[in-house]
Coordinates of C-alpha atoms and ligand atoms in Angstrom, one line a residue:
M98 CA 153.2 107.6 113.4
G99 CA 154.2 106.3 116.8
P100 CA 152.3 106.5 120.1
G101 CA 149.5 109.0 120.5
G102 CA 147.9 111.0 117.8
A103 CA 144.9 110.3 115.6
E104 CA 146.2 106.8 114.8
A105 CA 146.0 105.7 118.4
L106 CA 142.4 106.6 119.1
P107 CA 140.5 103.8 120.9
L108 CA 138.0 101.6 119.1
V109 CA 134.3 101.5 119.9
R110 CA 132.4 98.3 120.1
L111 CA 128.6 97.9 120.3
M112 CA 127.3 95.1 122.6
R113 CA 123.6 94.5 122.5
G114 CA 121.9 93.4 125.7
R115 CA 121.7 94.5 129.3
I116 CA 124.6 95.4 131.3
A117 CA 123.8 92.9 134.0
S118 CA 124.3 90.0 131.6
T119 CA 127.5 91.3 130.1
V120 CA 129.6 92.5 133.1
Q121 CA 131.2 89.1 133.3
V122 CA 134.9 89.7 132.5
K123 CA 134.7 86.7 130.1
A124 CA 131.7 88.0 128.2
V125 CA 132.8 91.6 127.7
N126 CA 136.6 91.3 128.1
S127 CA 136.8 94.3 130.3
K128 CA 138.0 94.5 133.9
V129 CA 136.3 97.9 134.3
V130 CA 132.6 98.6 134.0
A131 CA 131.3 102.2 134.0
L132 CA 127.9 103.0 135.3
G133 CA 126.0 106.3 135.1
I134 CA 124.3 108.1 137.9
G135 CA 122.5 111.4 137.2
S136 CA 121.2 114.0 139.6
G137 CA 117.5 114.8 139.8
P138 CA 115.3 117.0 142.0
D139 CA 115.2 114.1 144.6
G140 CA 118.9 113.4 144.6
L141 CA 120.9 110.7 142.8
E142 CA 119.2 109.0 139.8
P143 CA 120.9 105.7 138.9
G144 CA 120.5 105.0 135.1
P145 CA 118.7 101.8 134.0
G146 CA 122.0 99.9 133.4
T147 CA 123.1 100.9 136.9
A148 CA 120.0 99.5 138.5
D149 CA 120.5 96.3 136.5
A150 CA 124.2 96.0 137.5
A151 CA 123.3 96.7 141.2
V152 CA 121.2 93.5 141.2
R153 CA 124.0 91.4 139.5
Y154 CA 126.7 92.7 141.9
G155 CA 124.5 92.7 145.0
I156 CA 125.7 96.2 145.7
D157 CA 123.5 99.4 146.0
F158 CA 125.8 101.6 143.9
A159 CA 123.7 104.8 144.4
A160 CA 123.7 104.4 148.2
T161 CA 127.4 103.6 148.2
A162 CA 128.1 106.7 146.1
E163 CA 125.9 108.9 148.2
R164 CA 128.0 107.9 151.3
T165 CA 131.1 109.4 149.7
G166 CA 129.4 112.7 148.9
F167 CA 128.9 111.9 145.2
I168 CA 126.2 114.2 143.8
G169 CA 125.9 113.0 140.2
K170 CA 127.3 116.1 138.6
A171 CA 128.3 115.6 134.9
G172 CA 131.9 114.2 134.8
E173 CA 132.1 113.4 138.5
T174 CA 133.7 110.0 139.0
L175 CA 134.0 107.4 141.7
V176 CA 136.2 104.4 141.3
L177 CA 135.2 101.3 143.3
E178 CA 137.8 98.6 143.5
L179 CA 135.8 95.7 144.7
P180 CA 137.6 93.7 147.5
E181 CA 138.7 90.1 147.1
L182 CA 137.2 88.0 149.8
H183 CA 139.4 86.0 152.2
L184 CA 137.1 83.0 152.2
G185 CA 134.3 82.0 149.9
A186 CA 133.0 83.7 146.8
S187 CA 131.7 87.2 146.6
P188 CA 128.6 88.0 144.6
W189 CA 130.9 89.8 142.1
S190 CA 133.3 87.0 141.5
G191 CA 133.7 86.6 137.7
L192 CA 132.4 90.1 137.2
A193 CA 134.5 93.2 136.3
P194 CA 136.3 93.9 139.6
T195 CA 136.5 97.7 139.0
V196 CA 133.2 99.6 138.9
L197 CA 133.4 103.2 137.9
L198 CA 130.5 105.4 138.8
V199 CA 130.2 108.4 136.4
G200 CA 128.0 111.4 137.0
T201 CA 125.7 112.2 134.1
G202 CA 124.1 115.3 135.5
G203 CA 120.8 116.2 133.9
G204 CA 121.2 113.4 131.4
G205 CA 121.5 115.5 128.2
P206 CA 124.1 115.3 125.4
A207 CA 126.4 118.0 126.9
D208 CA 126.5 116.2 130.2
H209 CA 127.2 112.9 128.5
R210 CA 130.0 114.5 126.4
Q211 CA 131.6 115.7 129.7
A212 CA 131.1 112.3 131.3
G213 CA 132.7 110.5 128.4
A214 CA 135.7 112.8 128.4
K215 CA 136.3 112.4 132.1
L216 CA 135.8 108.6 131.8
A217 CA 138.5 108.4 129.1
R218 CA 140.9 110.1 131.5
V219 CA 140.1 108.0 134.5
V220 CA 140.4 104.7 132.7
R221 CA 143.9 105.3 131.3
G222 CA 146.0 102.2 131.5
K223 CA 143.0 100.0 132.5
G224 CA 142.3 98.4 129.1
Q225 CA 138.9 98.2 127.6
V226 CA 136.0 99.6 129.5
A227 CA 132.4 98.3 129.4
V228 CA 130.0 101.2 129.5
G229 CA 126.4 100.6 130.7
F230 CA 124.9 104.1 130.3
G231 CA 124.2 106.7 127.7
S232 CA 121.8 104.8 125.3
E233 CA 118.8 107.1 125.9
S234 CA 118.9 108.7 122.5
P235 CA 121.2 108.8 119.4
R236 CA 122.3 112.3 120.4
V237 CA 123.3 111.1 123.9
T238 CA 125.2 108.2 122.5
A239 CA 127.0 110.4 120.0
A240 CA 128.0 112.9 122.7
L241 CA 129.2 110.2 125.0
V242 CA 131.4 108.6 122.3
E243 CA 132.6 112.0 121.1
G244 CA 133.6 113.0 124.7
Y245 CA 135.3 109.7 125.3
L246 CA 137.4 109.8 122.1
L247 CA 138.3 113.5 122.5
G248 CA 139.4 112.8 126.1
A249 CA 141.4 109.7 125.0
Y250 CA 143.5 111.7 122.6
Q251 CA 147.2 112.0 123.5
P252 CA 149.7 114.0 121.4
V253 CA 152.4 112.3 119.4
R254 CA 155.5 112.1 121.5
Y255 CA 158.8 112.6 119.6
G256 CA 162.1 111.0 120.4
L257 CA 165.5 111.1 118.7
A258 CA 166.1 108.1 116.5
A259 CA 169.5 107.5 114.8
E260 CA 169.0 106.8 111.2
G261 CA 172.1 104.6 110.7
V262 CA 175.6 105.4 111.8
G263 CA 177.0 108.8 110.8
K264 CA 173.6 110.0 109.6
K265 CA 171.9 113.0 111.1
R266 CA 169.7 112.3 114.0
R267 CA 166.2 113.3 113.3
A268 CA 163.2 113.9 115.5
Q269 CA 160.8 111.0 115.1
A270 CA 157.7 109.6 116.6
K271 CA 158.8 106.6 118.6
P272 CA 156.9 103.9 120.6
A273 CA 156.1 104.6 124.2
A274 CA 158.7 103.5 126.7
P275 CA 157.3 101.4 129.6
G276 CA 155.9 103.6 132.3
Q277 CA 155.3 106.4 129.9
A278 CA 151.9 108.1 129.6
Q279 CA 149.3 105.3 129.5
S280 CA 146.6 105.2 126.9
T281 CA 142.9 104.9 127.2
G282 CA 141.5 101.5 126.3
D283 CA 138.7 100.7 123.8
L284 CA 135.1 101.4 124.6
A285 CA 132.5 98.6 124.7
L286 CA 129.0 100.2 124.7
V287 CA 126.5 97.8 126.3
G288 CA 122.8 98.4 125.7
S289 CA 120.9 99.5 122.6
H290 CA 123.1 102.3 121.1
D291 CA 122.4 103.8 117.7
R292 CA 125.2 102.6 115.4
T293 CA 124.9 105.6 113.0
A294 CA 125.4 108.0 116.0
V295 CA 128.5 106.1 117.0
V296 CA 130.0 106.3 113.5
R297 CA 129.3 110.0 113.2
A298 CA 130.9 110.6 116.6
Q299 CA 133.9 108.5 115.6
I300 CA 134.4 110.5 112.4
G301 CA 134.1 113.8 114.1
A302 CA 136.5 112.8 116.8
A303 CA 139.0 111.3 114.4
A304 CA 138.9 114.6 112.3
T305 CA 139.5 116.6 115.5
A306 CA 142.4 114.3 116.4
F307 CA 143.8 114.8 112.9
A308 CA 143.7 118.6 113.3
R309 CA 145.3 118.3 116.7
D310 CA 148.1 116.3 115.3
L311 CA 148.8 118.9 112.7
V312 CA 148.6 121.7 115.2
N313 CA 150.9 119.9 117.7
W314 CA 153.4 119.1 115.0
P315 CA 156.7 121.1 115.6
S316 CA 157.4 123.9 113.2
N317 CA 160.9 122.5 112.2
L318 CA 159.0 119.5 110.7
K319 CA 155.8 121.3 109.8
T320 CA 156.8 123.3 106.7
P321 CA 154.4 124.6 104.0
A322 CA 155.7 121.6 101.9
S323 CA 155.2 119.0 104.6
L324 CA 151.8 120.3 105.6
A325 CA 150.8 120.3 101.9
D326 CA 152.0 116.7 101.7
R327 CA 149.8 115.7 104.6
A328 CA 146.8 117.3 102.9
V329 CA 147.6 115.3 99.7
A330 CA 148.0 112.1 101.7
G331 CA 144.6 112.6 103.4
A332 CA 143.0 113.1 100.0
A333 CA 144.7 110.1 98.5
T334 CA 142.9 107.7 100.8
R335 CA 139.5 109.1 100.0
E336 CA 137.9 108.5 96.6
S337 CA 135.7 111.6 96.6
V338 CA 138.6 114.0 97.5
V339 CA 141.0 115.7 95.2
A340 CA 143.9 117.9 96.4
R341 CA 145.9 120.5 94.5
V342 CA 149.1 122.2 95.7
M343 CA 150.2 125.5 94.1
D344 CA 153.8 126.4 94.4
P345 CA 155.3 129.9 94.6
D346 CA 155.5 130.2 90.8
E347 CA 151.9 129.5 90.5
L348 CA 151.1 131.9 93.3
A349 CA 153.0 134.6 91.5
A350 CA 151.2 133.8 88.2
R351 CA 147.9 134.1 90.1
R352 CA 149.1 137.3 91.8
L353 CA 148.6 136.0 95.3
N354 CA 151.0 138.7 96.3
A355 CA 150.2 138.8 100.0
T356 CA 151.0 135.2 100.6
L357 CA 154.3 135.6 98.8
A358 CA 155.1 138.7 100.8
V359 CA 154.3 137.1 104.2
G360 CA 156.4 134.1 103.3
A361 CA 159.2 136.1 101.7
A362 CA 161.8 135.7 104.4
T363 CA 161.5 131.9 104.2
W364 CA 161.4 131.8 100.5
Q365 CA 163.8 134.3 99.1
G366 CA 167.3 135.6 100.0
P367 CA 170.3 133.8 101.3
A368 CA 168.4 131.5 103.8
A369 CA 165.9 130.3 101.2
D370 CA 164.5 126.9 101.9
P371 CA 162.3 125.4 99.2
A372 CA 160.3 123.4 101.7
G373 CA 159.5 126.7 103.5
A374 CA 158.2 128.5 100.5
P375 CA 154.6 129.5 100.6
R376 CA 151.9 127.4 98.9
L377 CA 148.2 127.3 98.4
V378 CA 146.5 124.0 99.0
V379 CA 143.0 123.3 97.7
V380 CA 141.3 120.1 98.9
S381 CA 137.9 119.2 97.7
H382 CA 135.2 116.6 98.5
R383 CA 132.8 116.1 95.5
P384 CA 129.9 113.8 96.2
E385 CA 129.4 111.3 93.5
G386 CA 126.1 111.4 91.6
V387 CA 124.6 114.4 93.4
K388 CA 123.5 117.0 90.9
A389 CA 123.8 120.7 91.8
A390 CA 125.3 119.9 95.3
P391 CA 125.8 123.2 97.2
H392 CA 129.4 124.2 97.6
F393 CA 130.7 125.0 101.0
V394 CA 134.2 126.6 100.9
I395 CA 136.3 126.9 104.0
V396 CA 139.4 129.1 104.0
G397 CA 141.8 128.3 106.8
K398 CA 144.8 130.2 108.0
G399 CA 148.0 128.1 107.5
I400 CA 150.9 130.0 109.1
T401 CA 153.3 127.2 109.9
F402 CA 155.1 129.5 112.4
D403 CA 154.3 133.1 113.3
S404 CA 157.4 134.9 114.5
G405 CA 155.6 138.2 113.9
G406 CA 158.2 139.0 111.1
L407 CA 160.1 142.2 111.4
D408 CA 157.5 143.3 114.0
L409 CA 158.9 140.4 116.0
K410 CA 156.8 139.0 118.8
P411 CA 158.1 139.1 122.4
N412 CA 159.3 135.7 123.6
S413 CA 156.1 134.9 125.6
G414 CA 154.1 135.4 122.4
L415 CA 156.4 133.2 120.3
A416 CA 156.2 130.1 122.3
T417 CA 152.9 128.8 121.0
M418 CA 153.1 130.1 117.4
K419 CA 153.5 126.7 115.9
T420 CA 149.8 126.5 116.3
D421 CA 149.1 129.4 113.9
M422 CA 147.8 127.0 111.3
A423 CA 144.9 125.7 113.4
G424 CA 142.3 127.2 111.1
G425 CA 143.9 125.5 108.1
A426 CA 144.0 122.2 110.0
A427 CA 140.3 122.6 110.9
A428 CA 139.4 123.3 107.2
L429 CA 141.4 120.2 106.0
A430 CA 140.0 118.0 108.7
A431 CA 136.4 119.1 107.9
V432 CA 136.8 118.2 104.2
L433 CA 138.2 114.8 104.9
A434 CA 135.4 114.1 107.4
A435 CA 132.8 115.2 104.9
A436 CA 134.2 112.6 102.6
D437 CA 134.1 109.9 105.3
L438 CA 130.5 110.8 106.0
A439 CA 129.7 110.8 102.3
L440 CA 127.9 114.1 102.7
P441 CA 125.9 115.1 99.6
V442 CA 127.5 118.5 99.6
R443 CA 130.7 119.8 98.0
V444 CA 133.2 120.9 100.6
T445 CA 136.4 122.6 99.8
A446 CA 139.3 123.7 102.0
V447 CA 141.5 126.6 100.7
V448 CA 144.6 126.9 102.8
P449 CA 147.3 129.5 102.3
L450 CA 150.6 128.1 103.7
A451 CA 153.5 130.3 104.7
Q452 CA 155.9 130.9 107.5
N453 CA 156.1 134.4 108.9
S454 CA 159.9 134.7 109.5
V455 CA 162.6 137.4 109.9
G456 CA 165.2 137.8 107.3
A457 CA 166.7 140.1 104.7
A458 CA 163.9 139.3 102.3
S459 CA 161.2 140.0 104.9
Y460 CA 158.2 142.1 104.0
R461 CA 158.2 145.4 106.0
P462 CA 155.7 147.6 107.8
G463 CA 154.8 150.3 105.3
D464 CA 155.0 148.0 102.2
V465 CA 152.1 148.4 99.8
I466 CA 150.8 145.1 98.3
E467 CA 148.1 144.6 95.7
I468 CA 145.7 142.0 96.9
G469 CA 142.9 140.3 95.0
A470 CA 144.1 141.2 91.5
G471 CA 143.6 137.6 90.3
T472 CA 143.1 137.0 86.6
H473 CA 140.6 139.7 86.1
G474 CA 140.4 143.3 87.3
A475 CA 142.5 145.4 89.7
G476 CA 143.1 144.4 93.2
T477 CA 143.1 146.6 96.4
L478 CA 146.3 148.3 97.4
V479 CA 146.9 147.5 101.0
E480 CA 149.5 149.1 103.3
V481 CA 151.1 146.7 105.7
G482 CA 150.6 148.3 109.2
D483 CA 152.3 145.6 111.1
T484 CA 154.1 142.4 109.8
D485 CA 152.5 140.5 112.7
A486 CA 149.1 141.0 111.2
E487 CA 150.0 138.4 108.6
G488 CA 147.0 136.2 108.9
R489 CA 144.5 138.6 107.3
L490 CA 146.9 139.1 104.4
V491 CA 147.2 135.4 103.4
L492 CA 143.4 135.0 104.1
A493 CA 142.6 137.9 101.8
D494 CA 144.5 136.2 99.0
A495 CA 142.8 132.9 99.7
L496 CA 139.3 134.4 100.0
G497 CA 139.9 136.2 96.6
Y498 CA 140.9 132.9 95.1
A499 CA 137.9 131.1 96.6
V500 CA 135.5 133.7 95.3
A501 CA 137.1 133.8 91.8
E502 CA 137.6 130.1 91.3
E503 CA 135.3 128.1 93.5
E504 CA 131.8 129.7 93.3
P505 CA 131.0 129.1 97.0
D506 CA 127.3 129.0 98.1
C507 CA 128.7 129.5 101.6
L508 CA 132.1 130.8 102.4
I509 CA 133.7 130.6 105.9
D510 CA 137.1 131.5 107.0
I511 CA 138.6 130.2 110.2
A512 CA 141.8 131.5 111.7
T513 CA 143.9 132.1 114.9
L514 CA 143.7 135.7 113.8
T515 CA 143.8 138.1 116.7
G516 CA 145.0 138.3 120.3
A517 CA 142.0 140.6 120.7
A518 CA 139.5 137.8 120.2
K519 CA 141.3 135.8 122.8
V520 CA 141.2 138.7 125.3
A521 CA 137.5 139.2 124.5
L522 CA 136.3 135.6 124.7
G523 CA 139.0 133.6 126.4
N524 CA 140.1 130.1 125.7
A525 CA 136.7 128.3 125.3
T526 CA 134.7 130.4 122.9
G527 CA 135.3 131.2 119.3
A528 CA 134.3 134.6 117.7
V529 CA 131.8 134.7 114.8
L530 CA 131.8 137.8 112.6
T531 CA 129.2 138.0 109.8
R532 CA 126.4 140.2 108.7
D533 CA 124.3 137.1 108.0
S534 CA 122.2 136.4 111.1
T535 CA 120.9 133.1 109.7
L536 CA 124.4 131.9 109.1
A537 CA 125.5 133.1 112.6
A538 CA 122.6 131.2 114.2
R539 CA 123.5 128.0 112.2
I540 CA 127.1 128.3 113.3
E541 CA 126.1 128.6 116.9
E542 CA 123.7 125.6 116.6
A543 CA 126.3 123.5 114.9
G544 CA 128.8 124.2 117.6
E545 CA 126.3 123.7 120.4
E546 CA 125.6 120.2 119.0
H547 CA 129.3 119.3 119.5
G548 CA 130.4 121.2 122.6
E549 CA 131.9 124.1 120.8
R550 CA 130.8 127.5 121.9
W551 CA 130.6 130.5 119.6
W552 CA 129.8 134.1 120.3
R553 CA 129.0 136.8 117.8
L554 CA 130.9 140.1 117.6
P555 CA 129.5 143.0 115.5
L556 CA 130.9 143.6 112.1
A557 CA 130.2 147.3 112.7
P558 CA 130.6 149.2 109.4
D559 CA 131.4 152.4 111.2
Y560 CA 134.6 150.8 112.6
G561 CA 135.8 150.5 109.0
E562 CA 137.2 154.0 109.2
A563 CA 139.9 152.6 111.4
L564 CA 141.4 150.9 108.4
E565 CA 141.9 154.1 106.4
T566 CA 145.4 155.1 105.6
P567 CA 146.8 158.1 103.7
N568 CA 149.2 155.9 101.8
A569 CA 147.0 153.3 100.1
E570 CA 143.4 152.2 99.6
L571 CA 143.3 150.2 102.8
G572 CA 145.4 149.7 105.9
S573 CA 146.0 146.2 107.1
I574 CA 145.4 147.0 110.8
G575 CA 143.2 149.4 112.7
Q576 CA 144.7 152.7 113.6
P577 CA 145.7 153.2 117.3
G578 CA 143.0 154.2 119.6
W579 CA 140.1 152.3 117.9
G580 CA 140.5 149.1 119.8
A581 CA 138.2 146.2 118.6
G582 CA 141.1 144.4 117.0
A583 CA 139.1 141.3 116.2
I584 CA 136.4 143.4 114.6
T585 CA 138.7 145.5 112.4
A586 CA 140.4 142.3 111.3
G587 CA 137.0 141.0 110.3
L588 CA 136.2 144.2 108.4
F589 CA 139.5 143.9 106.6
L590 CA 138.6 140.3 105.5
E591 CA 135.1 141.3 104.4
R592 CA 136.7 143.5 101.6
F593 CA 137.9 140.3 100.0
A594 CA 135.0 137.9 100.7
G595 CA 133.0 138.8 97.6
G596 CA 129.7 140.0 99.0
G597 CA 128.0 136.6 99.2
R598 CA 127.1 134.4 102.2
W599 CA 130.2 134.6 104.4
A600 CA 131.4 134.4 108.0
H601 CA 134.7 134.8 109.7
L602 CA 135.6 132.6 112.7
D603 CA 138.4 133.8 115.0
I604 CA 139.7 130.8 117.1
A605 CA 142.8 132.5 118.5
G606 CA 141.6 131.6 122.0
P607 CA 140.1 128.1 121.8
A608 CA 142.5 126.6 119.2
R609 CA 144.9 125.9 122.0
A610 CA 144.4 124.5 125.5
G611 CA 147.1 125.9 127.8
G612 CA 146.5 123.8 130.8
G613 CA 144.3 121.3 129.0
H614 CA 140.6 120.3 129.6
D615 CA 138.9 117.0 130.2
W616 CA 138.3 116.8 126.4
S617 CA 141.8 118.0 125.3
P618 CA 145.3 117.7 126.6
P619 CA 147.5 120.9 126.5
G620 CA 148.2 122.0 122.9
G621 CA 146.0 122.0 119.9
T622 CA 142.3 121.3 120.6
G623 CA 141.0 120.9 117.1
F624 CA 138.4 123.5 118.0
G625 CA 136.1 124.3 115.0
V626 CA 136.4 121.0 113.2
R627 CA 133.2 119.6 114.5
T628 CA 131.3 122.9 114.0
L629 CA 132.4 122.9 110.4
I630 CA 131.3 119.3 109.8
A631 CA 127.9 120.0 111.4
L632 CA 127.6 123.1 109.2
A633 CA 128.3 121.0 106.1
E634 CA 125.6 118.6 107.2
R635 CA 123.2 121.4 107.6
L636 CA 124.0 122.7 104.1
A637 CA 123.4 119.3 102.5
Ligands
BES1160 N1 148.7 134.6 115.2 C1 148.4 135.9 115.8 C2 147.2 135.9 116.7 C3 147.3 135.1 117.9 C4 147.7 135.7 119.1 C5 146.8 133.8 118.0 C6 147.7 134.9 120.3 C7 146.8 133.0 119.1 C8 147.3 133.6 120.3 C9 148.3 136.9 114.7 O1 149.0 136.7 113.6 C10 148.8 138.2 115.3 O2 149.9 138.3 115.6 N2 147.9 139.2 115.4 C11 148.2 140.5 115.9 C12 147.6 141.5 115.1 C13 148.0 142.9 115.4 C14 149.5 143.1 115.0 C15 147.1 143.9 114.7 C16 147.6 140.5 117.4 O3 146.5 140.1 117.6 O4 148.3 141.0 118.2
MN1161 MN1 151.0 137.4 113.7
ZN1162 ZN1 149.4 134.8 113.1

């Protein structure tokens, strides 16, 4: 991979000692030092490192900041480029010549995550930064590092590279040209930071970056085959992880009919492309030597491009639909992170992969598909209400597979499922649908720990009537007039979730950042990855 992406995340170094003795450029190898200033009831509250550094530099940083109107709000920054003296030596000669004051607000983890993310943006192109704040507690350290690494992420940039004379030019990641987007330097944490907290934050941020890379990957390159390859490659580098890819023949043998129907236009007919054919990927982390480890199964929607199918989307809706596999990416990333953390819990991702395209072989509105037949018993006959409601169909197959084959102790599905969830909750909140209040609370807590907000929508049984159809046992979409599109989608999925501990997460809003945030550039955000990891930790 070229510039940007998960491969290019900054390193984090721990430097014991007080900031005052390490701000020398020679000692810390950074030309930038970042100091924290919080806001308390009596105004600005410089952190301990800041007070130390003030003595060393001979500058009252808090008073200087106050003069500019700095109020210590989380993520606020003030860059001080210290002047070179005309004659003689300044008190700061030999010290880092750029001092960055960063607001840490009330001083909690969320404020430090925000501060870290903003810091990562402000120091782009400035090389390694020495940070003198945020060592109050392991949670604060973790949040600061998490924010910094999330904010440092930049998407892979593609360029056209000729592969030999006369060969087809192919889109490839290429090294950054001079003057192109500058990257964030490494992070040197000065003070007494908790190493375990740093490592956890690094693993969570790297997993998020991995998911972002998959989401940002263009759909001409991101086929069910190539996405499955990436899952297999991720498993190959981790001893505790095994991956299995089922091809269309195996899907047919297992009667995963809905996935085959959704992917039909890419798979069958005159325009058939073997790489575009649907697949089911199962990637599993099995902790070694842990008896009776609980099994956490995550089903993630993996639509590599959602055109809507014959119910074609309007152009405005199409533009972002390479991101319709964000749930699948989150599921895969969480399993790989569980392995990196060596969690004593089994974690399995089940990802149905298909492209929802238009063609002679497309499935149609009004088609009736048997879902959930598996190896034993009859399935449910489902009438396709709209070919653009493809996500719930592939998820129904995958949930049925998970229940029949994986014996989950906890089953979660995660998907960019409905525009309705995005309308209800916007771009920074995921929807939780479950009848299990304990599980809902755990999801909210897990998200809260990592800056991901979730909100519960009711899985109201009386809305189930909306899914009735005269033509089959179940309709795939709510009838007109019922509204509550995110809820009826959840009720549809519940029919295939097996009746055990289960929750559905709809990330149609937060999976993408349109304009970008401090913690994510525009494009895939990797939302949900860190919640899933934290949930796995809680199940262990
Ligand atoms: N992938 C979309 C949902 C989506 C919309 C995600 C916008 C992110 C942003 C999904 O497959 C879809 O098209 N859902 C339809 C369902 C409808 C036809 C019942 C929707 O929400 O409009
Ligand atoms: Mn769709
Ligand atoms: Zn979709």
